[in-house]
Structure formats: structure tokens, C-alpha cells
CSV table of C-alpha atoms in Angstrom, one decimal:
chain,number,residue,atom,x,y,z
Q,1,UNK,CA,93.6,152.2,124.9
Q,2,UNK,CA,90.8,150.4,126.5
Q,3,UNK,CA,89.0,149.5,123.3
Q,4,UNK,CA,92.5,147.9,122.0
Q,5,UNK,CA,92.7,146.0,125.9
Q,6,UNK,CA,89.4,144.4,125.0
Q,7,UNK,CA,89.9,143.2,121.6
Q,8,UNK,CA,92.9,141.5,122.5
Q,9,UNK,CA,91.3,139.9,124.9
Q,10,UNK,CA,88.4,138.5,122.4
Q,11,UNK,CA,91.2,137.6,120.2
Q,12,UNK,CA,93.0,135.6,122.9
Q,13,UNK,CA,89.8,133.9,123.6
Q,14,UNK,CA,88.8,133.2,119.9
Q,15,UNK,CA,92.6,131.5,119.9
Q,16,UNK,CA,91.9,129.5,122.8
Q,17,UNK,CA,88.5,128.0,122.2
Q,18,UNK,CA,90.0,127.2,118.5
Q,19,UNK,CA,93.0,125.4,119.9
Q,20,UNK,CA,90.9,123.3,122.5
Q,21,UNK,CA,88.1,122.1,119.6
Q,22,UNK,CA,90.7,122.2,116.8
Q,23,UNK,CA,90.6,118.2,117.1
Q,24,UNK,CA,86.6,118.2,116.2
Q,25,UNK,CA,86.9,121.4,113.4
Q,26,UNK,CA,86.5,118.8,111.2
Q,27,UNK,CA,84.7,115.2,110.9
Q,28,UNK,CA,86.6,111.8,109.4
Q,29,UNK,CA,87.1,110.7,106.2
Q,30,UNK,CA,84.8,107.6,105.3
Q,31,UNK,CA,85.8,105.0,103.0
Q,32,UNK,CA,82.9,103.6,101.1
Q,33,UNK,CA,84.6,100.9,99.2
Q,34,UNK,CA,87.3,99.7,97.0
Q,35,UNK,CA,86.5,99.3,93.4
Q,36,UNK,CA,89.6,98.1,91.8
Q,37,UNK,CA,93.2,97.4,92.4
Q,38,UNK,CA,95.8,97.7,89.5
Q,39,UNK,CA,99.7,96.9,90.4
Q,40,UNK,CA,101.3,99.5,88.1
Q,41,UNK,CA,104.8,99.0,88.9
Q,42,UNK,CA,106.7,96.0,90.3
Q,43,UNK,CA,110.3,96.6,90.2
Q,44,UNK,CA,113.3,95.4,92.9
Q,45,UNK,CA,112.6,98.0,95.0
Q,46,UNK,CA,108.8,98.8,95.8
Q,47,UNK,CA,105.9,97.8,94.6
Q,48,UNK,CA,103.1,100.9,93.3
Q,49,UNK,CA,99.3,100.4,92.6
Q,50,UNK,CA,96.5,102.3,92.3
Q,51,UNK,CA,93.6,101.8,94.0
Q,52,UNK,CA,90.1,103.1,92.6
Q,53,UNK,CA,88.2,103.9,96.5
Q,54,UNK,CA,85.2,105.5,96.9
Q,55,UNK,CA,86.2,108.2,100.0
Q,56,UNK,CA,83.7,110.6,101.7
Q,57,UNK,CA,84.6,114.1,103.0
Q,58,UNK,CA,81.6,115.0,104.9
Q,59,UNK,CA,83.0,118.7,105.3
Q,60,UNK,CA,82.1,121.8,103.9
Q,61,UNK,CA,85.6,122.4,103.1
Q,62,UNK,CA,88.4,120.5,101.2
Q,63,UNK,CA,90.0,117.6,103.1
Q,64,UNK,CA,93.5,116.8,101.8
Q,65,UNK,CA,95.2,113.0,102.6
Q,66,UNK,CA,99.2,113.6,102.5
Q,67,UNK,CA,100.5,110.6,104.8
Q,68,UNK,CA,100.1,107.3,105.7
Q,69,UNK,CA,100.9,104.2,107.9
Q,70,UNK,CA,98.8,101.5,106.6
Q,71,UNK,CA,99.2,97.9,107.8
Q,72,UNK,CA,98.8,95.6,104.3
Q,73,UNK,CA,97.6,92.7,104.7
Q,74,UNK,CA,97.3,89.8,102.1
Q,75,UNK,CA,95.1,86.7,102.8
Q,76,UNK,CA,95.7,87.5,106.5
Q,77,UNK,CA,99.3,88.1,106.6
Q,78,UNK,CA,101.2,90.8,106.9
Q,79,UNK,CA,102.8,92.2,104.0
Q,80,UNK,CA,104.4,95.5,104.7
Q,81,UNK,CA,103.4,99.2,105.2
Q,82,UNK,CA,101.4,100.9,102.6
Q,83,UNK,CA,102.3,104.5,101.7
Q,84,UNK,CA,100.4,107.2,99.5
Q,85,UNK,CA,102.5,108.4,97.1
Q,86,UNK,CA,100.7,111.7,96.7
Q,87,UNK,CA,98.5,113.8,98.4
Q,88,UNK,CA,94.5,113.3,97.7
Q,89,UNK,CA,92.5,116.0,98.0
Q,90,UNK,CA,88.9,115.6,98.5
Q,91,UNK,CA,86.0,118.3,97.6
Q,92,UNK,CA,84.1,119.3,100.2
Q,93,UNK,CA,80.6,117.4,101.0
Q,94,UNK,CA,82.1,115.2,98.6
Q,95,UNK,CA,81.3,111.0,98.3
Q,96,UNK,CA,83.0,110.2,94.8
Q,97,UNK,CA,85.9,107.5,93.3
Q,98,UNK,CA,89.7,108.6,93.7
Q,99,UNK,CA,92.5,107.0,92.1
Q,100,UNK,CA,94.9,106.7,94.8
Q,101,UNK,CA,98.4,106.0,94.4
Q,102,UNK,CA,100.0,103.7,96.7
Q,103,UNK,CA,103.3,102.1,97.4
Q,104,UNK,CA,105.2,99.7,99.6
Q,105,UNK,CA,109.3,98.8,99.4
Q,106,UNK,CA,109.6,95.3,98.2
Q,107,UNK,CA,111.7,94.4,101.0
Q,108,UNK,CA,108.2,94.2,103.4
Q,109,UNK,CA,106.3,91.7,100.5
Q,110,UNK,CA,109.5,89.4,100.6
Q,111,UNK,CA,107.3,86.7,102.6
Q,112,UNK,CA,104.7,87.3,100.6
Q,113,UNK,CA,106.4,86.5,97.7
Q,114,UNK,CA,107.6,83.2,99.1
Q,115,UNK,CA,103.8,82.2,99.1
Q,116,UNK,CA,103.0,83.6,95.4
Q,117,UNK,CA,102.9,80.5,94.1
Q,118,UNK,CA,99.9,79.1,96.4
Q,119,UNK,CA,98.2,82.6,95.9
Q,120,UNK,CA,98.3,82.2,92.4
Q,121,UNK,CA,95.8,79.1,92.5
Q,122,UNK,CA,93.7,80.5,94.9
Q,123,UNK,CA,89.7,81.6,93.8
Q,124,UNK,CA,89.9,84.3,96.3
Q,125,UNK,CA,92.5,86.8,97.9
Q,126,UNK,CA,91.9,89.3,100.6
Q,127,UNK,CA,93.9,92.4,100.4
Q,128,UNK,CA,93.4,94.6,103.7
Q,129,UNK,CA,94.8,97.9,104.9
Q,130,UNK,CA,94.1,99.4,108.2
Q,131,UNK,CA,96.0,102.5,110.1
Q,132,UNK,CA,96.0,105.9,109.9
Q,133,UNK,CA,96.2,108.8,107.3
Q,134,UNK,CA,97.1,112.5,108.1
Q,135,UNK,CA,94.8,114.7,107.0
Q,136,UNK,CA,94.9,118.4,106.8
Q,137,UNK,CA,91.5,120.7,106.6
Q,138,UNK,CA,91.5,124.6,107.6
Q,139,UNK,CA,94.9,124.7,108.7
Q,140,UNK,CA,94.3,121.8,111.2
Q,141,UNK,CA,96.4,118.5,110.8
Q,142,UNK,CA,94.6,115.2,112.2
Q,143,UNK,CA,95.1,111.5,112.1
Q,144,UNK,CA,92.1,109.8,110.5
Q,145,UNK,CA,91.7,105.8,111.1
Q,146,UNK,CA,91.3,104.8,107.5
Q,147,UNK,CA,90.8,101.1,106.7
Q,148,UNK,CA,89.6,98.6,104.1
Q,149,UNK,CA,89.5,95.2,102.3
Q,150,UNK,CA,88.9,94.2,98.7
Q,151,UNK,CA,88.8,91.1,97.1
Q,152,UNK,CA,90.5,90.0,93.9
């Protein structure tokens, strides 16, 4: 009876330090860089690309990206919300190029589309994203800032 006291006891405790550091099981996600940006569908109602980004998981377990809420931003104006369209998952102690599926409705590029024309004669655009992604590793979910620009 006692012996059953006492691991109860260590479980409870194992629980509690667990829950209290669950928030540093596991370190962020790293973006490296963007490599390329393809538009792969632009229909009336979103807009989808895929974005070839170098991501770092410096875990020793898989790291899986499932949600978004991206700010987009294009030459410095706000374009809409970018959403992954399916999860990533990322090896463990990993640094390699993902193709990561993206998407925004095309009701939050409508300004942006009023200014195509002046972005078409441009030498340079600046396409930015910053916000957070939801990542889940051992069980634990966590918001991880996750940001970056690339030029076209």
C-alpha cells in the first residue's frame, strides 16, 4: 500500500514539472530563407502558392506546422492573412527546403489588385509574412513567431 502511495506521488510530480516546462520541451522553428515563390492557383476565391523555404527544427524529435496567422504583406502593404494549407512536418535536427502550401481568400488581396498595374512595372517587389504558426512536438502545442521576406 505504501509502495503504491509513493509512486503516485512521483507520478504526480513528473506531471507537474512536465506541465510547468511544457512551454520550453521544445526550441523554435527557424526560417533560413525563402527560395522561390510560385502562384499555383488564382481563381475568384483565394489565391494558393507554394513557397520553396528553408525551415530549421533544431529538435531531436519531429516538429509538425498545422496552423497559421500570417500578416502578408506586398511592397509594404497589407494584403491579407496567409494560411498553410497543410500541415509540414519537419525531421528532427533537420535544416532542409520544404514546399509549403499557402493560401489567402481573394477578398483580402482586393487592394492589392487595384495596384497590380504599378506592381507590374516595378524592378523589385517585396513579399513579407510575419505572425505566428502552431506547432505541435511530443504532444505539446506551441505558437512559434515565424516570419520572412523574399523578393521577386
Amino acid at each position: 500500500m505504501r509502495r503504491k502511495q509513493i509512486s503516485i506521488h512521483w507520478i504526480f510530480l513528473l506531471f507537474t514539472v512536465f506541465t510547468f516546462t511544457s512551454c520550453e520541451i521544445y526550441k523554435d522553428v527557424k526560417v533560413k530563407r525563402v527560395e522561390e515563390f510560385d502562384l499555383s492557383e488564382f481563381t475568384n476565391n483565394h489565391v494558393a502558392a507554394v513557397l520553396r523555404i528553408g525551415l530549421e527544427n533544431p529538435n531531436p524529435y519531429k516538429i509538425t506546422l498545422y496552423e497559421s496567422d500570417l500578416e502578408l504583406r506586398i511592397d509594404g502593404n497589407v494584403a491579407g492573412t496567409l494560411t498553410l494549407a497543410e500541415p509540414v512536418v519537419l525531421g528532427p535536427k533537420s535544416a532542409q527546403v520544404y514546399d509549403v502550401k499557402v493560401f489567402t481568400n481573394i477578398t483580402d488581396v482586393e487592394g492589392l489588385l487595384g495596384n497590380a498595374l504599378a506592381l507590374m512595372f516595378k524592378d523589385e517587389i517585396i513579399l513579407e509574412a510575419s505572425g505566428y504558426v502552431q506547432a505541435k512536438g511530443l504532444g505539446v502545442k506551441k505558437m512559434v513567431p515565424f516570419s520572412f521576406m523574399y523578393s521577386m
